[in-house]
Short mmCIF file of C-alpha atoms in Angstrom, two decimals:
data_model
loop_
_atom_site.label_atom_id
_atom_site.label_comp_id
_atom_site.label_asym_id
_atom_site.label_seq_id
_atom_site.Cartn_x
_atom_site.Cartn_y
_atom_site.Cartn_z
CA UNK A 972 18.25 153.15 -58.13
CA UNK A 973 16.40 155.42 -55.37
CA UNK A 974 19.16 158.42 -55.63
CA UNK A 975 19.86 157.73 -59.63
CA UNK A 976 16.36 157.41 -60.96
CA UNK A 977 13.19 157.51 -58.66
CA UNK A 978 14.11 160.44 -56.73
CA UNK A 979 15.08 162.67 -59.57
CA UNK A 980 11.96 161.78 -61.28
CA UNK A 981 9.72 163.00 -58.56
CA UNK A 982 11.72 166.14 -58.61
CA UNK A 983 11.79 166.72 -61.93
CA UNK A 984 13.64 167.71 -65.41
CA UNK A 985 16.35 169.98 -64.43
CA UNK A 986 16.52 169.80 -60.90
CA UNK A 987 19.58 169.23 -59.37
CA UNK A 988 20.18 165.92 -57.54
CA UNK A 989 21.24 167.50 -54.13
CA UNK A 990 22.05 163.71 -52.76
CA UNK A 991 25.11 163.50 -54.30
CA UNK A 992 26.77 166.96 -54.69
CA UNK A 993 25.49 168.07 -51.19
CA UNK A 994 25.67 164.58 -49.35
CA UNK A 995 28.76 163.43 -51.00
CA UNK A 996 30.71 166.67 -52.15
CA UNK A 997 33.63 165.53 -54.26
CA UNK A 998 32.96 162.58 -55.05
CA UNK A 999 30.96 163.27 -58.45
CA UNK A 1000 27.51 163.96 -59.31
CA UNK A 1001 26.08 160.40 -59.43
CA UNK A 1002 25.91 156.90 -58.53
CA UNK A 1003 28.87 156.21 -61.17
CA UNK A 1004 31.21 158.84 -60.67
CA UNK A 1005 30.71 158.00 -56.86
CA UNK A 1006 32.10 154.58 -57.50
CA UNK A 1007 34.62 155.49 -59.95
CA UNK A 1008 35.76 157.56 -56.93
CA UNK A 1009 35.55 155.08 -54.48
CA UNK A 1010 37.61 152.81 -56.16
CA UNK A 1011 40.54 154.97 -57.72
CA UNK A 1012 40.70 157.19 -54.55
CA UNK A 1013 40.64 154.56 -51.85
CA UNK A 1014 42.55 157.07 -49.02
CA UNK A 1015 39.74 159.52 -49.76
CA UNK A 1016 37.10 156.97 -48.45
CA UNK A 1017 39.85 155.80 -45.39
CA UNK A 1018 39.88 159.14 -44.80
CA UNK A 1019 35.85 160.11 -44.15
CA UNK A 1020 35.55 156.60 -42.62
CA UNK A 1021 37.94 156.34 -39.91
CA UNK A 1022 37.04 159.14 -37.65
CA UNK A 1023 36.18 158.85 -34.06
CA UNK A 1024 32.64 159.88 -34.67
CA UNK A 1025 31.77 157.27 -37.56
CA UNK A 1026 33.05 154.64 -35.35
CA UNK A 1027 31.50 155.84 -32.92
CA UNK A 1028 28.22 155.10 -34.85
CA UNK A 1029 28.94 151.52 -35.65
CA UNK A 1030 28.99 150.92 -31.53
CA UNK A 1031 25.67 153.21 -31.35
CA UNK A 1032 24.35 150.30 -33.80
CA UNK A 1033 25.73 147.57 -32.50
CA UNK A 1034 25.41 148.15 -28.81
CA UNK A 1035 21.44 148.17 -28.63
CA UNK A 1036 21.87 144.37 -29.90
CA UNK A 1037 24.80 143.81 -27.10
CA UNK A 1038 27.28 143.10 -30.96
CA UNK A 1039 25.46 139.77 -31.48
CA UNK A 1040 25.19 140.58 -35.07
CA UNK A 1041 28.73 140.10 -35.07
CA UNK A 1042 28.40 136.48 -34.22
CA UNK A 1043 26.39 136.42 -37.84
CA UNK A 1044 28.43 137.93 -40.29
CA UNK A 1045 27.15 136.86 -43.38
CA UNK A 1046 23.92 138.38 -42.23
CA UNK A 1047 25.58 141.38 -41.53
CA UNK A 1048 27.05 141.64 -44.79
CA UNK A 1049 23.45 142.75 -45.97
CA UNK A 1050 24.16 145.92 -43.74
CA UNK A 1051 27.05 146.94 -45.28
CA UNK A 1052 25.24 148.97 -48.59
CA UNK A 1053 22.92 151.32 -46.18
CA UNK A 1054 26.40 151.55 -44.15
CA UNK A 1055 28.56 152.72 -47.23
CA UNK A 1056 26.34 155.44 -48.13
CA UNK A 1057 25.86 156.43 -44.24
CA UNK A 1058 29.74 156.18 -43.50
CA UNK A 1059 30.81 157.98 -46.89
CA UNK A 1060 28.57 161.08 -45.84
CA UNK A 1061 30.20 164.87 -44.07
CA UNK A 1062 26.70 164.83 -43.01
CA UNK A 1063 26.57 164.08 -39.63
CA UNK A 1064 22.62 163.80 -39.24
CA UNK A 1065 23.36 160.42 -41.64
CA UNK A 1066 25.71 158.90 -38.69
CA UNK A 1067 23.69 159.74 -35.77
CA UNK A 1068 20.92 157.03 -34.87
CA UNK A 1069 19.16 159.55 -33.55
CA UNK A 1070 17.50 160.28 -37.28
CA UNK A 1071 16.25 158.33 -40.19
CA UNK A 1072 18.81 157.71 -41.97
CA UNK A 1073 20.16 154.57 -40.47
CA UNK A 1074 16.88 152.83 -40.84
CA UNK A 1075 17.51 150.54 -43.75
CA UNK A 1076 20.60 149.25 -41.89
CA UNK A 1077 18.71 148.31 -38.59
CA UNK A 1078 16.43 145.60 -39.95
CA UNK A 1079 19.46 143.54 -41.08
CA UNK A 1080 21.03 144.38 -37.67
CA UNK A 1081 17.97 142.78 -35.90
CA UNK A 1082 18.12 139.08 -37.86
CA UNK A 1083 21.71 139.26 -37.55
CA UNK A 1084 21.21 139.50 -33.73
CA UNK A 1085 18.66 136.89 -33.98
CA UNK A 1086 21.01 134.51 -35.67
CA UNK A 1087 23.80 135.60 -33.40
CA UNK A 1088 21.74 134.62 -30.31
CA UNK A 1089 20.94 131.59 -31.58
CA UNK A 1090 24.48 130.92 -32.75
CA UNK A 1091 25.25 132.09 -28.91
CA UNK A 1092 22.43 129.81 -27.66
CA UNK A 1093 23.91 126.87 -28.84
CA UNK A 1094 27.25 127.32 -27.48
CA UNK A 1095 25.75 127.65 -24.45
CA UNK A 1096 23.13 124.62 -24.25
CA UNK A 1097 26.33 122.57 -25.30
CA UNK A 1098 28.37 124.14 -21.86
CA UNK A 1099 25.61 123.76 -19.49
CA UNK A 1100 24.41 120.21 -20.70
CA UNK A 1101 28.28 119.09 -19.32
CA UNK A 1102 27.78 116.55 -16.64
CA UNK A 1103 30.50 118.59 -14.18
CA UNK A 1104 28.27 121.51 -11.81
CA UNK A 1105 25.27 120.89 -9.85
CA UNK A 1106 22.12 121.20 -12.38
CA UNK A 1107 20.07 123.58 -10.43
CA UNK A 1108 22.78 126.40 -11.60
CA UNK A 1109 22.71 125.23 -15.32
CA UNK A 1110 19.13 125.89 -15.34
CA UNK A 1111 19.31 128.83 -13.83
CA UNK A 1112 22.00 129.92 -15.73
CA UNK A 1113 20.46 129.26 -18.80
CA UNK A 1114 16.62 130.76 -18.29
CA UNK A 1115 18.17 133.91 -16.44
CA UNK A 1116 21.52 134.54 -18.97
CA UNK A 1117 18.64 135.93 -22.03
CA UNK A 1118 17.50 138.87 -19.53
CA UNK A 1119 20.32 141.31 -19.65
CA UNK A 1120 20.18 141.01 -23.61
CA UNK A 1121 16.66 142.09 -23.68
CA UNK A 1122 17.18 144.98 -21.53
CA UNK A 1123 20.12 145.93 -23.12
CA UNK A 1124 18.96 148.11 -25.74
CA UNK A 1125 16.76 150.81 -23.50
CA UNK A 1126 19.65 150.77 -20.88
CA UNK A 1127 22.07 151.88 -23.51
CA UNK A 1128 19.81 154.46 -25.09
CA UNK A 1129 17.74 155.55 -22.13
CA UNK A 1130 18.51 159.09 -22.88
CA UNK A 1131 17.82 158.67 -26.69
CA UNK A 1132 14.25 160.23 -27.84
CA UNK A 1133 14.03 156.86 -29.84
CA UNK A 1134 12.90 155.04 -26.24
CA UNK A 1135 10.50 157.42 -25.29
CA UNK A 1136 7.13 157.76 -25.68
CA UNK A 1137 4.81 160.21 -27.31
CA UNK A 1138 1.44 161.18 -27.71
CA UNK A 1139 0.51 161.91 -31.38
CA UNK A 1140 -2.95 163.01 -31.53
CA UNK A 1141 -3.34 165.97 -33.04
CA UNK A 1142 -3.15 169.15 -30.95
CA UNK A 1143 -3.47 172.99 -31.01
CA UNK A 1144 0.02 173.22 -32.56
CA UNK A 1145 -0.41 170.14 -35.00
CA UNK A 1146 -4.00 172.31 -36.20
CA UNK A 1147 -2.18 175.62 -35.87
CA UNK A 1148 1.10 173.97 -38.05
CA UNK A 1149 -1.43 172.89 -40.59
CA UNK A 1150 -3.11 176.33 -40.92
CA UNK A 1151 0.08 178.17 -41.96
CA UNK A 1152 1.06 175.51 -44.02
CA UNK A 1153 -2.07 176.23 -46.33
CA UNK A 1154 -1.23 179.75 -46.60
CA UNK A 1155 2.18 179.18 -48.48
CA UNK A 1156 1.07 178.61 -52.47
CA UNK A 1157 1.77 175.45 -54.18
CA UNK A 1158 4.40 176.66 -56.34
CA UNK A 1159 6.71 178.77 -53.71
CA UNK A 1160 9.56 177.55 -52.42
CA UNK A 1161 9.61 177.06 -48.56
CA UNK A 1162 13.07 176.47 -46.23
CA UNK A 1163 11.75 174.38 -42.78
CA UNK A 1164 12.27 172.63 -40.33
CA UNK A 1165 11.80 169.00 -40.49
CA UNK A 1166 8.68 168.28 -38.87
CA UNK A 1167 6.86 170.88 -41.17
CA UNK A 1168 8.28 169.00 -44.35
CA UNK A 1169 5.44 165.85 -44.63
CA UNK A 1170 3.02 168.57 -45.23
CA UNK A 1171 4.68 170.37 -47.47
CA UNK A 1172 6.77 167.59 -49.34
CA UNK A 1173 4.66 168.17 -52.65
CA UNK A 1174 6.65 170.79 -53.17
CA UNK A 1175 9.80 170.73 -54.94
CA UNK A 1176 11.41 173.19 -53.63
CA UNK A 1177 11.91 172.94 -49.91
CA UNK A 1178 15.02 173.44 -48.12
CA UNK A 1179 16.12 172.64 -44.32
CA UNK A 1180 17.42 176.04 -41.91
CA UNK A 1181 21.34 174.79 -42.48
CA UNK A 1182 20.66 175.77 -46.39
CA UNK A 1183 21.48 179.72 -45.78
CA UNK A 1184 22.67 179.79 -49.00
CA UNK A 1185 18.77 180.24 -50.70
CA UNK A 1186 16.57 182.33 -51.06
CA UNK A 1187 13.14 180.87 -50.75
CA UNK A 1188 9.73 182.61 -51.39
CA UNK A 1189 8.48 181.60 -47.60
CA UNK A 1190 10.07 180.19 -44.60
CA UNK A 1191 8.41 178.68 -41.74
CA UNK A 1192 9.87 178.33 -38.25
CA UNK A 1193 9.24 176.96 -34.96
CA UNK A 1194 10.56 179.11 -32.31
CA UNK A 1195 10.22 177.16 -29.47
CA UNK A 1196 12.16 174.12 -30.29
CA UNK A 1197 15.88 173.45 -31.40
CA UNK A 1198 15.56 172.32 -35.21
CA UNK A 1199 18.87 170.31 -34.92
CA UNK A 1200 20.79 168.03 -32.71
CA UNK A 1201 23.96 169.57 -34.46
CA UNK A 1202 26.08 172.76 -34.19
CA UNK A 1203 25.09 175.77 -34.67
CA UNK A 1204 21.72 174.90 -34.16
CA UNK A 1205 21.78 173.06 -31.10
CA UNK A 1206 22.24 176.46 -29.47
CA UNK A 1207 19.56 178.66 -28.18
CA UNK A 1208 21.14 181.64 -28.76
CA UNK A 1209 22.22 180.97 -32.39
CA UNK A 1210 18.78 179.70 -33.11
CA UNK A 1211 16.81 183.13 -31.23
CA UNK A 1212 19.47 184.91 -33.36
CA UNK A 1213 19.04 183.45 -36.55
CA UNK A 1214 15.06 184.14 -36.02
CA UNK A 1215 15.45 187.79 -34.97
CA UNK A 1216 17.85 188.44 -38.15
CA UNK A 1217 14.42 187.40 -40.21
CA UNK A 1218 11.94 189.31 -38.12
CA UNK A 1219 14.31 192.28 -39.01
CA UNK A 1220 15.13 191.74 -42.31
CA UNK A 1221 13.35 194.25 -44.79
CA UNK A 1222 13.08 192.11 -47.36
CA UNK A 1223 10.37 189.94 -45.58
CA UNK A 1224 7.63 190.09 -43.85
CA UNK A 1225 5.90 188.20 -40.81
CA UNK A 1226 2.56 186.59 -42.29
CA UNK A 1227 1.70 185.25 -39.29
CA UNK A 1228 2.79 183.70 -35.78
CA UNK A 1229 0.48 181.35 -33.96
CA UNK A 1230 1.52 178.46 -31.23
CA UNK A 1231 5.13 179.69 -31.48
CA UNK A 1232 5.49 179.09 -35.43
CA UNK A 1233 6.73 181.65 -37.64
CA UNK A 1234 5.42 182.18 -41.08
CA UNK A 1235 7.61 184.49 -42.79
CA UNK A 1236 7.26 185.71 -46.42
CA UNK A 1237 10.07 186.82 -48.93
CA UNK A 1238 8.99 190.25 -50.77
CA UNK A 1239 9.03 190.26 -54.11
CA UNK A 1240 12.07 193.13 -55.27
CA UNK A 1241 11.63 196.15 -57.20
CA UNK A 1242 12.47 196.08 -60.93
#
């Protein structure tokens, strides 16, 4: 309903529906022909799904609950829409729980873990209330076993940005973000980076850095962070690169740089 109807109609008559021939290249240009294709071409879906790095993301989803949802899975069966669309994507940002995309899948992950526990809990009341053992280790045993589950999660994704903390009170660089945001007009069209998209989302016409097939009317940058977690932008010296080939690029012109952001404008060409 989201990709087939509301999202188009925010975007408008006309506009192509990037979600499916972008997200889902040959597999048609909507919700149907995806379908159609899943079912006749079954191999084709084998094919995208059964790679080391989509498995890998079912253990990066199952691991932070230590794969109790596995001990519930008609709860889990709830998962498995958000999962299709996820697993059925080239786009790797979409298997990576490092980004949004895998957040309507983790709410039915967390009550399947909750039923799992308690599915779990009751196996275990029923060993430690056997009359063999000394009782002092049942109870132990049973108010100490919950504690590795609940520290499970940040031990397994320590590293992740997900576990830290930030501060997110407005700064000089928030302000100064805002500031060149207001200079681009209403109607241009603006390629970004992500964090610069919430402000300019009433747009409809904004593209990410990987889309170096357009040719927008601005483009705004932040030069000192990585946009990406994935290749080629994950590298320094692609990203400084790709920046410098815009500073020197005739055909545009710096507006303005403040707090290490880039506002770069598209000249109009000669007739």
């Amino acid at each position: 309903l989201l990709l087939s109807a509301v999202i188009p109609w925010f975007r408008g008559a006309g506009a192509p529906n990037v979600y499916f021939s972008e997200r889902y290249p040959g597999f048609g240009n909507d919700a149907g022909e995806l379908l159609t294709t899943v079912v006749t071409h079954p191999s084709k879906v084998l094919d995208l799904v059964l790679t080391g790095k989509k498995i890998k993301y079912l253990r990066d989803l199952l691991a932070p609950w230590a794969f109790l949802p596995v001990l519930a899975p008609a709860t889990l069966l709830l998962a498995l829409p958000g999962l299709f669309i996820h697993l059925l994507s080239p786009n790797p940002a979409q298997t990576s729980v490092s980004f949004q995309y895998t957040t309507d899948v983790f709410p039915w992950l967390v009550i399947a873990a909750v039923f799992g526990l308690a599915r779990l809990g009751r196996r275990w009341t029923a060993w430690t209330q056997r009359p063999e053992g000394l009782a002092i280790w049942r109870w132990v045993a049973w108010r100490l076993a919950p504690l590795p589950l609940l520290a499970f999660p940040f031990l397994y994704f320590r590293d992740q940005p997900m576990t830290h903390f930030y501060d997110t009170r407005p700064d000089a660089r928030t302000e100064a973000l805002h500031r060149l945001v207001r200079q681009v007009p209403p109607e241009a069209s603006v390629t970004t980076f992500d964090l610069a998209v919430p402000p300019l989302c009433r747009r409809q016409n904004i593209f990410q850095l990987s889309d170096t097939g357009r040719a927008p009317d601005w483009l705004l940058f932040d030069a000192r962070t990585l946009p990406y977690a994935q290749p080629p932008f994950n590298s320094w010296e692609y990203y400084r690169a790709f920046l410098q080939q815009y500073r020197q690029n005739p055909d545009c012109r710096v507006e303005q740089e403040e707090e290490g952001f880039l506002l770069i404008r598209r000249l109009p060409t000669s007739p």
